[in-house]
Coordinates of C-alpha atoms in Angstrom, one line a residue:
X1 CA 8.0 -13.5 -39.9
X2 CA 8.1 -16.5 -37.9
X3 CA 10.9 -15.8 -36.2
X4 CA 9.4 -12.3 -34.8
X5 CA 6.2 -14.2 -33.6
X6 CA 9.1 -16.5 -32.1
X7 CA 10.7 -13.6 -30.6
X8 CA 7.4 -11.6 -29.8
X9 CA 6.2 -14.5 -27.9
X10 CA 9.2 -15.0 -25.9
X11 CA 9.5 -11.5 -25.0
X12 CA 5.6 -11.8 -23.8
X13 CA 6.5 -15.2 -21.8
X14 CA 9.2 -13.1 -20.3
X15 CA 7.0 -11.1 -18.5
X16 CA 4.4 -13.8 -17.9
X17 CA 5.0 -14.3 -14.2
X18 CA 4.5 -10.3 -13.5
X19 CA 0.9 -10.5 -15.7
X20 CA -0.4 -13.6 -13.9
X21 CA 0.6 -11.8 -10.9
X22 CA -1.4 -8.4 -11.9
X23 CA -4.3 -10.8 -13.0
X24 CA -4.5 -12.2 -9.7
X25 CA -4.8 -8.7 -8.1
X26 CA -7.3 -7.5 -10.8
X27 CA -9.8 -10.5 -9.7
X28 CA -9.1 -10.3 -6.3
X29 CA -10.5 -6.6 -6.6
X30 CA -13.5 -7.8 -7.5
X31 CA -16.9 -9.3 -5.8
X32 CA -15.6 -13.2 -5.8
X33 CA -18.2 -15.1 -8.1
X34 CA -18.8 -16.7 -11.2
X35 CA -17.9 -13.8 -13.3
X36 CA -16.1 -11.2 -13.5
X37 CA -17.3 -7.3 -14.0
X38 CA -16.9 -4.8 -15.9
X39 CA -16.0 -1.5 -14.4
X40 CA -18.4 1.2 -14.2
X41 CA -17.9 4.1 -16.3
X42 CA -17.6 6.6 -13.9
X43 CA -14.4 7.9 -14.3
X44 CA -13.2 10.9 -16.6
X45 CA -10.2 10.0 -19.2
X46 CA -7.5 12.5 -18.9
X47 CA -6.9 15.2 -21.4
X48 CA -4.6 14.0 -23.9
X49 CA -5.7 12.1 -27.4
X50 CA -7.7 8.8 -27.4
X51 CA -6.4 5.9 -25.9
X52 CA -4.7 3.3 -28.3
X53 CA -7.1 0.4 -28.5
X54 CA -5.8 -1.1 -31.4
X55 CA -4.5 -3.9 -29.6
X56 CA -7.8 -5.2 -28.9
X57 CA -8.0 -6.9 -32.8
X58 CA -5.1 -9.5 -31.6
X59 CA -7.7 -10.3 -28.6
X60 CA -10.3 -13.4 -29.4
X61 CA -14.0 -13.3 -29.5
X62 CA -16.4 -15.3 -27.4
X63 CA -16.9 -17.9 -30.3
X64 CA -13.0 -18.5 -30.6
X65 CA -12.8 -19.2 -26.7
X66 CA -15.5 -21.6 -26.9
X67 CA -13.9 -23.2 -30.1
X68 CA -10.8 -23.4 -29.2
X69 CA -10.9 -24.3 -25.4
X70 CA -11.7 -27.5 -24.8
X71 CA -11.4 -29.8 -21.2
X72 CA -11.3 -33.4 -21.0
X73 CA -15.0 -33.8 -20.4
X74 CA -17.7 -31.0 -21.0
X75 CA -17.6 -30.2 -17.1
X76 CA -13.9 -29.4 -17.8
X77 CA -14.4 -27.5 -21.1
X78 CA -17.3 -24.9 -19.6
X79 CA -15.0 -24.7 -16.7
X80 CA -11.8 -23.7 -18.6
X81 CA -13.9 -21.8 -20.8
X82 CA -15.4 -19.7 -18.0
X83 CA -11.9 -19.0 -16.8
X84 CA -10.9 -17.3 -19.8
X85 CA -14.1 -15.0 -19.9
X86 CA -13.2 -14.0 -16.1
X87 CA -9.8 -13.5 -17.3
X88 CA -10.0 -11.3 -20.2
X89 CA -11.3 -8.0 -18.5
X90 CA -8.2 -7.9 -16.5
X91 CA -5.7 -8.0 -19.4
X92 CA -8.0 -4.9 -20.6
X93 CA -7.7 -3.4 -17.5
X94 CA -4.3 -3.6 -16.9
X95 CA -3.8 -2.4 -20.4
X96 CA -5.2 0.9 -18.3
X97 CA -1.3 0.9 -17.2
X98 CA 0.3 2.4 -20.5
X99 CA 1.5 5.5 -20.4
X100 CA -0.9 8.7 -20.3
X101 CA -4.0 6.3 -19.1
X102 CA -5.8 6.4 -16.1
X103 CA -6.1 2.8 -15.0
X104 CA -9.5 1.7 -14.8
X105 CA -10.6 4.5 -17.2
X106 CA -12.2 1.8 -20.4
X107 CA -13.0 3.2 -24.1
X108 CA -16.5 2.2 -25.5
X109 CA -14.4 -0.4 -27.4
X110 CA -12.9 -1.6 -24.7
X111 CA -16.4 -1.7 -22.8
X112 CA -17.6 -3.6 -25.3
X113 CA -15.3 -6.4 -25.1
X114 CA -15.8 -6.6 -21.0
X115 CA -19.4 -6.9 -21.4
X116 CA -19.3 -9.7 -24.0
X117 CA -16.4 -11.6 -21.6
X118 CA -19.0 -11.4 -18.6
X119 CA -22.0 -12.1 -20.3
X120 CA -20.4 -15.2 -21.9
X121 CA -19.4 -16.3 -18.3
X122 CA -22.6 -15.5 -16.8
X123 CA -24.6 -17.0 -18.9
X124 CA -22.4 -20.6 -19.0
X125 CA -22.2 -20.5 -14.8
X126 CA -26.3 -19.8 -14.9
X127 CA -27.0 -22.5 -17.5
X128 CA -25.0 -24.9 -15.6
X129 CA -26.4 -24.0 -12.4
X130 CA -30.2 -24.9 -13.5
X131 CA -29.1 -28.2 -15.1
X132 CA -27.1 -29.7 -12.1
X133 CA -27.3 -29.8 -8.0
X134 CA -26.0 -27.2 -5.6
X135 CA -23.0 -29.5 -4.9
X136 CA -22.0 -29.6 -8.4
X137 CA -22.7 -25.3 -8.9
X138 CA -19.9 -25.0 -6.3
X139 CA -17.5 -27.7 -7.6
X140 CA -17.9 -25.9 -11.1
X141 CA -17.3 -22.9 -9.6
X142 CA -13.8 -24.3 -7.7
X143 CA -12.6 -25.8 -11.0
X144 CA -13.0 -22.4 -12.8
X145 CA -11.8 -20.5 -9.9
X146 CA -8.6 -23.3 -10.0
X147 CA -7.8 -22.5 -13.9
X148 CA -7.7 -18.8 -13.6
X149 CA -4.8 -19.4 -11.0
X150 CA -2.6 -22.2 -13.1
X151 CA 0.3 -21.7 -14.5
X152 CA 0.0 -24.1 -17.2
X153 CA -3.6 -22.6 -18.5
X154 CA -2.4 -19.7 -18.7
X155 CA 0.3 -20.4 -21.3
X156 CA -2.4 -22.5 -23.0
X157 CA -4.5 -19.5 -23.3
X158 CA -1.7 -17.1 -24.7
X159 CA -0.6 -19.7 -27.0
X160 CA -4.4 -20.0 -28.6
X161 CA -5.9 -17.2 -28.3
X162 CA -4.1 -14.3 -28.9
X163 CA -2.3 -12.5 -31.8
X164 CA 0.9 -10.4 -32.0
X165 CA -1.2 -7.2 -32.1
X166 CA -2.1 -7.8 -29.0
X167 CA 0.7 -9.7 -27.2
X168 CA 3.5 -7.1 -28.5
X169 CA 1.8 -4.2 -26.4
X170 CA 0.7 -6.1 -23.6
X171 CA 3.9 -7.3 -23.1
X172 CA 5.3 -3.9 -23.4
X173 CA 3.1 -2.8 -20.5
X174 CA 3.9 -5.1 -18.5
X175 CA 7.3 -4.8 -18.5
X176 CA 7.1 -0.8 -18.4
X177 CA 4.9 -1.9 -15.3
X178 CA 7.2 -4.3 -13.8
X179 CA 10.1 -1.6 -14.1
X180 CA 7.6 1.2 -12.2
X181 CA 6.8 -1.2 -9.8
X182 CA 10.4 -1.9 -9.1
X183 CA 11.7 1.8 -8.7
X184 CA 8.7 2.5 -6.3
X185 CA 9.9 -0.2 -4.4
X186 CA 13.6 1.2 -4.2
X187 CA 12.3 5.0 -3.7
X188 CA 10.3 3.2 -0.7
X189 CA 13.5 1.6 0.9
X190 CA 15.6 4.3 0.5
X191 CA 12.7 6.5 2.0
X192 CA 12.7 3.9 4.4
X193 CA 15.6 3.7 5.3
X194 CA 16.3 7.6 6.3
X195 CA 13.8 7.3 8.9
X196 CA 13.8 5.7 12.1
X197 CA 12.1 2.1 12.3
X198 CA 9.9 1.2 15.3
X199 CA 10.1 -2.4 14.9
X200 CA 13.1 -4.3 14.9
X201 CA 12.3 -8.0 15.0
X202 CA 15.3 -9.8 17.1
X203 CA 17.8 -11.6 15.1
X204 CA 16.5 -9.8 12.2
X205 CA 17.9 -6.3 10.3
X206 CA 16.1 -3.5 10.4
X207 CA 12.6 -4.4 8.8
X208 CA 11.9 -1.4 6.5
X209 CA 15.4 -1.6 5.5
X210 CA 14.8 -4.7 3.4
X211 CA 12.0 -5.0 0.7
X212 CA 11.9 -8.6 1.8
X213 CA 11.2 -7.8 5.8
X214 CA 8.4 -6.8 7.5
X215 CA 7.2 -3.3 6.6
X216 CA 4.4 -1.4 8.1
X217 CA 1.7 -3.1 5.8
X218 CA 2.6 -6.3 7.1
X219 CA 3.3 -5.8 10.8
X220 CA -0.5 -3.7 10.8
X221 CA -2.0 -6.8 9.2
X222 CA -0.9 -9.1 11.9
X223 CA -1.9 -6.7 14.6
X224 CA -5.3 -6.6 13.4
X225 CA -5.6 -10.5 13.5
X226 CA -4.6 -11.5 10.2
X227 CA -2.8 -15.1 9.6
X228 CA 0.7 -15.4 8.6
X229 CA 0.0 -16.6 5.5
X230 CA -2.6 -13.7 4.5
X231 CA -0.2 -10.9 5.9
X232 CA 3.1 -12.1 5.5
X233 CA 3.2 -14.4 2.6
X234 CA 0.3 -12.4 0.1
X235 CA 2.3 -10.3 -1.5
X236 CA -0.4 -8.7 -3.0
X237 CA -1.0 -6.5 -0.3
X238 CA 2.7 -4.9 -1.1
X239 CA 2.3 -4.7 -5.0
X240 CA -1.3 -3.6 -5.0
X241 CA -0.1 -1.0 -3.1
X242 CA 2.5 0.1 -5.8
X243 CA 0.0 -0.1 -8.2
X244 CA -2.4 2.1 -6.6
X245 CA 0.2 4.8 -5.5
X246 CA 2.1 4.9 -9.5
X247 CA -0.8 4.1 -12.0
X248 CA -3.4 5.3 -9.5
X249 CA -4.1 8.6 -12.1
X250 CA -3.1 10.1 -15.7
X251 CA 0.9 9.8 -15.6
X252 CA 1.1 9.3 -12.1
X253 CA -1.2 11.8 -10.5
X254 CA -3.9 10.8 -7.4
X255 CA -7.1 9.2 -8.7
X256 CA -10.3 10.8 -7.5
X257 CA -11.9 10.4 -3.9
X258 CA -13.7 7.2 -3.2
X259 CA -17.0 7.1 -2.3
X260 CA -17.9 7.7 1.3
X261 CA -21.0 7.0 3.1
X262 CA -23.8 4.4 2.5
X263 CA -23.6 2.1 -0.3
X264 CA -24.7 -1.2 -1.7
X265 CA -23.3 -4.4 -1.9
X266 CA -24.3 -8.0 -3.1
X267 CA -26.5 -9.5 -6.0
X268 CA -30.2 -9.3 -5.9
X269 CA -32.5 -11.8 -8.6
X270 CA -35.6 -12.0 -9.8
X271 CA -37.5 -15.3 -10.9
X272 CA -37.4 -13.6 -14.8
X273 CA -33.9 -14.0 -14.5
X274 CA -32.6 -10.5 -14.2
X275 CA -29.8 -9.7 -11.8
X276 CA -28.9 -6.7 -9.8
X277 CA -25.5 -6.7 -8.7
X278 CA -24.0 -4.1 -6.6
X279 CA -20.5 -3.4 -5.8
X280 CA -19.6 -0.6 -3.2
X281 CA -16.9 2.1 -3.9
X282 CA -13.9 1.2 -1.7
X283 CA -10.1 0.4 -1.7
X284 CA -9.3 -2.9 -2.2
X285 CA -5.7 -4.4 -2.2
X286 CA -4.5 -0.9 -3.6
X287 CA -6.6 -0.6 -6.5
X288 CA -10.0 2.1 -6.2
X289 CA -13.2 0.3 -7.2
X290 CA -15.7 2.9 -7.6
X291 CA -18.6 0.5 -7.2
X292 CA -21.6 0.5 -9.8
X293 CA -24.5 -1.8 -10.2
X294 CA -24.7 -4.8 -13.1
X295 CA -28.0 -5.3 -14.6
X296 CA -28.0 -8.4 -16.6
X297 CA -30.9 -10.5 -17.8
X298 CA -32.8 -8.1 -19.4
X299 CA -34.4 -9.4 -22.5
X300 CA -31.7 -9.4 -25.0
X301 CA -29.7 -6.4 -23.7
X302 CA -26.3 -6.9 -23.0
X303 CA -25.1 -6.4 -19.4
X304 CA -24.6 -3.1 -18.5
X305 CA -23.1 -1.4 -15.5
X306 CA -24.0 2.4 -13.8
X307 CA -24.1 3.7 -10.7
X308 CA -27.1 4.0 -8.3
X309 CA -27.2 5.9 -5.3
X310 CA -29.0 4.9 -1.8
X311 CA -30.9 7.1 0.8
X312 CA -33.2 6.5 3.8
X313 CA -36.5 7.2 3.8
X314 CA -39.1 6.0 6.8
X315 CA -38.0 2.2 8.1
X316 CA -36.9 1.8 4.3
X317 CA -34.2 2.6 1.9
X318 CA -34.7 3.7 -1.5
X319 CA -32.0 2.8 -3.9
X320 CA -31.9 4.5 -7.4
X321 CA -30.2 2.9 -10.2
X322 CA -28.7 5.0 -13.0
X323 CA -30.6 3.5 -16.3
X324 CA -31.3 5.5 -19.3
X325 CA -33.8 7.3 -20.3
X326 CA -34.8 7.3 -17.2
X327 CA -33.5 6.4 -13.4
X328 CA -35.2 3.6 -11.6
X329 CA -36.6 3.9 -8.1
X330 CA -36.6 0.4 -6.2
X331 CA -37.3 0.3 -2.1
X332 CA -35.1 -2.2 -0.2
X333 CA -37.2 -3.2 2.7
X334 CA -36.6 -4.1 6.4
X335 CA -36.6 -7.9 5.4
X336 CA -34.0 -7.6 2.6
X337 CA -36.6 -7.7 -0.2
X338 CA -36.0 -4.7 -2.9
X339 CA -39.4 -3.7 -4.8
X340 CA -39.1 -2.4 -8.0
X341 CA -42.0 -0.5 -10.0
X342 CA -42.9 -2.9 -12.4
X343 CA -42.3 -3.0 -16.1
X344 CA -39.6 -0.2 -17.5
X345 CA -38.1 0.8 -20.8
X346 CA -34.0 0.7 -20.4
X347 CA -31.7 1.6 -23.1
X348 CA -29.0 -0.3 -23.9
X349 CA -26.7 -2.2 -26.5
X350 CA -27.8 -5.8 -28.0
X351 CA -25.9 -8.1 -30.4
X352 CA -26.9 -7.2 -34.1
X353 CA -25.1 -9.9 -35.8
X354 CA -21.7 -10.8 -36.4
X355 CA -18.2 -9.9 -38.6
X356 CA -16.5 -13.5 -39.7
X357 CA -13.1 -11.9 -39.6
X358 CA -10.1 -14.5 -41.2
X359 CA -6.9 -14.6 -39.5
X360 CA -3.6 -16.6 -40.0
X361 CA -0.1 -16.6 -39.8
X362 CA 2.5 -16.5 -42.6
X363 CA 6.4 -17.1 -43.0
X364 CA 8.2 -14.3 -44.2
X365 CA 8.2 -15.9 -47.5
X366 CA 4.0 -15.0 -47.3
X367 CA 3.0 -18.6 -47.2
X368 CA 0.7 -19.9 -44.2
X369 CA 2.2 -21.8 -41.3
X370 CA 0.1 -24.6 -41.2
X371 CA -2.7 -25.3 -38.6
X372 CA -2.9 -21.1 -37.9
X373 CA -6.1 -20.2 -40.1
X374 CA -9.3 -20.0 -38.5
X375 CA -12.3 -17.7 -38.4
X376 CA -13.4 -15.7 -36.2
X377 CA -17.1 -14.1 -35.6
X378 CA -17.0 -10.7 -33.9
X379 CA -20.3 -9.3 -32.3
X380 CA -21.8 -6.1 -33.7
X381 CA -23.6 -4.1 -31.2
X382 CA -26.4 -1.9 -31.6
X383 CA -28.6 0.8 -29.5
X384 CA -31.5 -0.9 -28.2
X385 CA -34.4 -0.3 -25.9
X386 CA -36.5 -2.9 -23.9
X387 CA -39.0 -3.8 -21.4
X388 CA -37.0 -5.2 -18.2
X389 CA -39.2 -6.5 -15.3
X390 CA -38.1 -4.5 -11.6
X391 CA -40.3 -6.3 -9.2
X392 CA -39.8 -8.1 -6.2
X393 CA -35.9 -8.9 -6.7
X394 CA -34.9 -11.2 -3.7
X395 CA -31.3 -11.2 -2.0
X396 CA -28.6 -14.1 -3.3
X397 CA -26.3 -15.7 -0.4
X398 CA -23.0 -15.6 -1.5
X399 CA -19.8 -16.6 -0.2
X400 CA -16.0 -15.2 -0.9
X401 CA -14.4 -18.2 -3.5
X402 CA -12.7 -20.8 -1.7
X403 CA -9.1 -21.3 -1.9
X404 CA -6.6 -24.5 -3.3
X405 CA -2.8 -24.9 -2.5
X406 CA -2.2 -23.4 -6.3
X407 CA -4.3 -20.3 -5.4
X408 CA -2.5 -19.9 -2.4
X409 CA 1.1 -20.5 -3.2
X410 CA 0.5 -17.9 -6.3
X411 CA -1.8 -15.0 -4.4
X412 CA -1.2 -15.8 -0.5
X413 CA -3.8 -16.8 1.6
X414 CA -6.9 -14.9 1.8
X415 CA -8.4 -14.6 5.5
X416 CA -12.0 -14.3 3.8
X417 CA -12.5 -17.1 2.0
X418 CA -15.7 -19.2 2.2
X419 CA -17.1 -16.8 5.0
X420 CA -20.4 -14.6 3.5
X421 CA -20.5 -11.7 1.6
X422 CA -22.4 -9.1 3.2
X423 CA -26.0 -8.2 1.2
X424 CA -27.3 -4.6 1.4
X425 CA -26.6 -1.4 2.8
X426 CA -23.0 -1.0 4.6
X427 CA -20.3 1.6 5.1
X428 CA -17.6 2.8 2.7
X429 CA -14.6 5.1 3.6
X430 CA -12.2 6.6 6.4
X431 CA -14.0 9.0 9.3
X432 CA -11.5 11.0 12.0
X433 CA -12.4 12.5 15.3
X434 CA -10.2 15.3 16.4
X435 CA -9.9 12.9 19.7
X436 CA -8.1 11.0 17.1
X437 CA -10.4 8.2 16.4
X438 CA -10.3 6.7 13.1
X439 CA -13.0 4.2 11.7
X440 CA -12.4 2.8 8.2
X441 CA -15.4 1.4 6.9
X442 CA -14.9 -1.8 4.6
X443 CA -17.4 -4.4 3.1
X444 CA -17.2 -6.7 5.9
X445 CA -15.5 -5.2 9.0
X446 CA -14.5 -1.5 10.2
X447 CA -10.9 -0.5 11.2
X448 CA -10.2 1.5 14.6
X449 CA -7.7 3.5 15.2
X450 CA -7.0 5.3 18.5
X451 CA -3.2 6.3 19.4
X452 CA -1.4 3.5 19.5
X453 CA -3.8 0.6 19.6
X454 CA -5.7 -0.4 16.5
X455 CA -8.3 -3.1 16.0
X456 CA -11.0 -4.8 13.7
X457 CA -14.5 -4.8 14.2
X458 CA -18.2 -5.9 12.7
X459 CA -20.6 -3.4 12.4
X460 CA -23.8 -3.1 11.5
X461 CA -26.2 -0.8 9.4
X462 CA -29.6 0.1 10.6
X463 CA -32.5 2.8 9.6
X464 CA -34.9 3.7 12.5
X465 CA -37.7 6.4 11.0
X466 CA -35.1 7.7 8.4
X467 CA -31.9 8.0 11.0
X468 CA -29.1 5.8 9.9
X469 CA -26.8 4.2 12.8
X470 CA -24.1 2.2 12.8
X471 CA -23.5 -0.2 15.5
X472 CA -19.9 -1.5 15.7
X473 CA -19.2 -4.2 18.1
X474 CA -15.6 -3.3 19.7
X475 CA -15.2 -5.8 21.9
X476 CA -16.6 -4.6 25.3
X477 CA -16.5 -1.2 24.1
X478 CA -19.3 -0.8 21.9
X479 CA -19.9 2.1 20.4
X480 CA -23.0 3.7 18.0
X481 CA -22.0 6.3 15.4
X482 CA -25.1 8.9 13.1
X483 CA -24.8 9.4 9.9
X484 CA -25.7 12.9 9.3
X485 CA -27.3 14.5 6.2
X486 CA -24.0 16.6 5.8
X487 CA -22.7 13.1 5.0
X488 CA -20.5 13.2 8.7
X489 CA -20.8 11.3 11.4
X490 CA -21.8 11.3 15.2
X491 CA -21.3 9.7 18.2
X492 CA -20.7 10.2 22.2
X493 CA -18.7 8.9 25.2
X494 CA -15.7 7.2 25.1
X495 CA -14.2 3.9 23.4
X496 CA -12.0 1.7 24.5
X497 CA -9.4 -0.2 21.8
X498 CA -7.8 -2.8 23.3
X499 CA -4.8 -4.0 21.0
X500 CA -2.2 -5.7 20.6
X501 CA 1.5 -4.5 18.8
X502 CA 4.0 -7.1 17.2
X503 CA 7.4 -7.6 19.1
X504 CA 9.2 -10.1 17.1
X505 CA 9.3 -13.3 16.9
X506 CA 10.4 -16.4 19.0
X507 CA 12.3 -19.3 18.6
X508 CA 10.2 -21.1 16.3
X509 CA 9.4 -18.2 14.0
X510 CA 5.9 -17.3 15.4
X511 CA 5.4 -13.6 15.6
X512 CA 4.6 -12.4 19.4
X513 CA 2.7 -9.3 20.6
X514 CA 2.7 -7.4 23.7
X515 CA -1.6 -5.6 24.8
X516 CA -2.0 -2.0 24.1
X517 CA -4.9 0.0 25.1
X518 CA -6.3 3.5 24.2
X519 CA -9.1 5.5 25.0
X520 CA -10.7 8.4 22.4
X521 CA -13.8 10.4 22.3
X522 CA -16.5 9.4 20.3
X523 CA -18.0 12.7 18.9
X524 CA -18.0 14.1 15.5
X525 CA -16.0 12.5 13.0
X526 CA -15.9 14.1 9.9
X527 CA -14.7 12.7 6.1
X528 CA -11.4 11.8 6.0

């Protein structure tokens, strides 16, 4: 039996680059911070039987991580130990990869295990934060943020903490994944390559004929003022694509509509300590993130995420969050402050007590290999119902996780890190003009499209007597766009996108550009 964990475990470290690589893409898909979320349950499973979850017994509890993870000081060890607990969802994610599962789509057993990884790391990354300065909340938070992108933790952790029940299917995914991802890649250069190719970089084949050249991904990216190393070198931007066009639904299939319109983002606290944190529906790096809203801090409930939904009313907004039994209403004022009404009941899930469950491993004669017993308490959850405090919850500055070299030589650069993450009401989703004008709404900037030139913009969100505008600052061509209650929007006059297109490159390998310019009516653009 020791030679199959042998052989199990090399067939897992076999396929460690790809799941390091899919880990990075998972986190990067969520809001950077101390900890990572769990997805909202707000998408349907696919017909079929239940999803095989039985891998999750090889996976370790919270009291393992913290017993088994240890740094070289206890800085080091909470930091490690957070890195694990911001790991974990995203090996139960991508588990959503296996055949007939709808990636993203999480069992109430899987759900479980997210909510008891975040709340773990939350609750380290707040404790530390009230016992030591600012300086040292955002050092913690770089040492973490450094151990979820090493090479050599990550083989720590698989070597401790997990089990053959769960590395023999993981592993299985990932390599099932890693051949998917391959064959799109081929069916995409041979697509490719039967059409005709606008760029053609001099000294340089054809660029859509080579997986490793520049394809259209790439030479937009740079055209919309993205670095080098963000657009050419992050090669997440070509495999989450992949991911999100052959895992996007059940076996294959589209995944649902994102949301369009007006949403929330950013974390909102309350001097009780509960947190609101709300993530917008959107696209990110090819994987769908339907958004939700965490609430955590509530008594002894564990965190929970559901959806909320936003709408003007007056100078105001009020934002309504999904709890159970009952919604809550809370109205986000003009200064960014969101009033809640006070005491409420919320149902939710707390931690009863715990299963010690005994685990080792044996030789195939059925003795124990030495040093491979330990115990292992596993929460029991219960329904529960308490009071949780919605008052005056005030907006948290944020800002995207700064990057080291090993982040960067693993995931590429990423163009928004250290800069703010926008708090409160923005737009989500893609809006056409039969001009042509395109506007794709993101978290932090809006993408215009008209003929050939394309651009990246700010905008803005604001509510005047219950009309929602959108100012977005192109250049000299500013431009104001309505949201209307059918959920389109409206505008008038013309804009001007003044671009640039890539050419090639010169004769020390920097990327040139020639100006384009377009001009498109602004009228009524309607959901894309």
């Amino acid at each position: 039996m020791a030679s199959q964990f042998q052989s199990d475990r090399d067939s897992f470290r076999s396929s460690l680059l790809f799941s390091m690589f899919t880990s990075a893409l998972l986190l990067a898909a969520t809001s950077a911070g101390a900890v990572a979320r769990a997805l909202p349950p707000q998408i349907r499973r696919p017909a079929g039987p239940p999803a095989d979850t039985s891998y999750l017994a090889g996976m370790p509890s919270v009291d393992k991580v913290k017993q088994v993870i240890q740094g070289s000081n206890p800085t080091d060890t909470l930091a490690r130990q957070v890195a694990v607990f911001n790991l974990m969802p995203t090996f139960i994610q991508r588990m959503g990869l296996a055949p007939g599962r709808r990636f993203g789509d999480t069992t109430p057993e899987e759900r479980g295990y997210l909510n008891q990884y975040a709340a773990a790391a939350y609750q380290i990354s707040q404790d530390y934060g009230k016992s030591h300065t600012p300086a040292e909340a955002q050092a913690f938070l770089g040492l973490h943020n450094h151990y979820e992108s090493d090479e050599a933790f990550y083989k720590e952790l698989f070597d401790k903490l997990f089990t053959t029940k769960f590395l023999e299917p993981y592993a299985k995914v990932n390599r099932d994944a890693a051949a998917a991802y391959q064959a799109q890649l081929e069916r995409e250069r041979a697509q490719n390559t039967s059409s005709q190719n606008p760029l053609v970089l001099p000294g340089k084949p054809d660029a859509s004929a080579s997986p490793s050249g520049l394809g259209k991904d790439e030479t937009r990216c740079l055209e919309l003022g993205g670095s080098k190393g963000h657009c050419v070198k992050n090669s997440l931007m070509k495999f989450g694509d992949a991911v999100g066009k052959i895992f996007g639904g059940p076996e294959g299939g589209k995944p649902p509509p994102a949301p369009h319109g007006l949403q929330m983002n950013g974390e909102y606290a309350i001097g009780t300590g509960m947190v609101l944190d709300f993530t917008a529906g959107r696209m990110i790096d090819g994987i769908r993130n339907y958004g939700g809203v965490s609430l955590s801090g509530c008594s002894k409930l564990v965190m929970q995420t559901v959806g909320y939904s936003i709408t003007p009313r007056a100078n105001q907004y009020v934002v309504q969050i999904g709890t159970h039994p009952q919604p809550v209403a809370m109205a986000l004022n003009p200064n960014g402050q969101m009033i809640g009404p006070g005491a409420v009941s919320i149902a939710g899930q707390i931690i009863t007590g715990y299963n010690l469950i005994a685990h080792s491993k044996r030789y195939s004669d059925g003795t124990m290999v030495p040093g491979s017993a330990y115990t292992e308490k596993v929460p029991v959850y219960a329904p529960a119902t308490a009071t949780c405090s919605f008052g005056a919850f005030q907006p948290v500055p944020q800002t995207y996780a700064k990057q080291d070299q090993m982040a960067i030589s693993m995931v590429g650069v990423n163009d928004n890190a250290g800069k703010p993450i926008p708090t409160g009401p923005i737009m989500s989703g893609v809006y056409s003009a039969a001009g042509g004008l395109r506007v794709d709404f993101q978290v932090d900037d809006a993408v215009i499209d008209c003929g050939a030139a394309h651009v990246m913009a700010q905008y803005s969100v604001r509510n005047t007597g219950g009309q929602v505008s959108i100012a977005v600052a192109n250049g000299k061509s500013l431009f104001t766009l309505a949201l209307k209650p059918d959920g389109s929007l409206a505008g008038s006059g013309t804009v001007e996108v003044d671009s640039r297109l890539l050419t090639g490159q010169d004769a020390s390998g920097e990327y040139t550009f020639k100006p384009v310019s377009a001009s498109c009516n602004v009228s009524a653009l309607a959901v894309n």
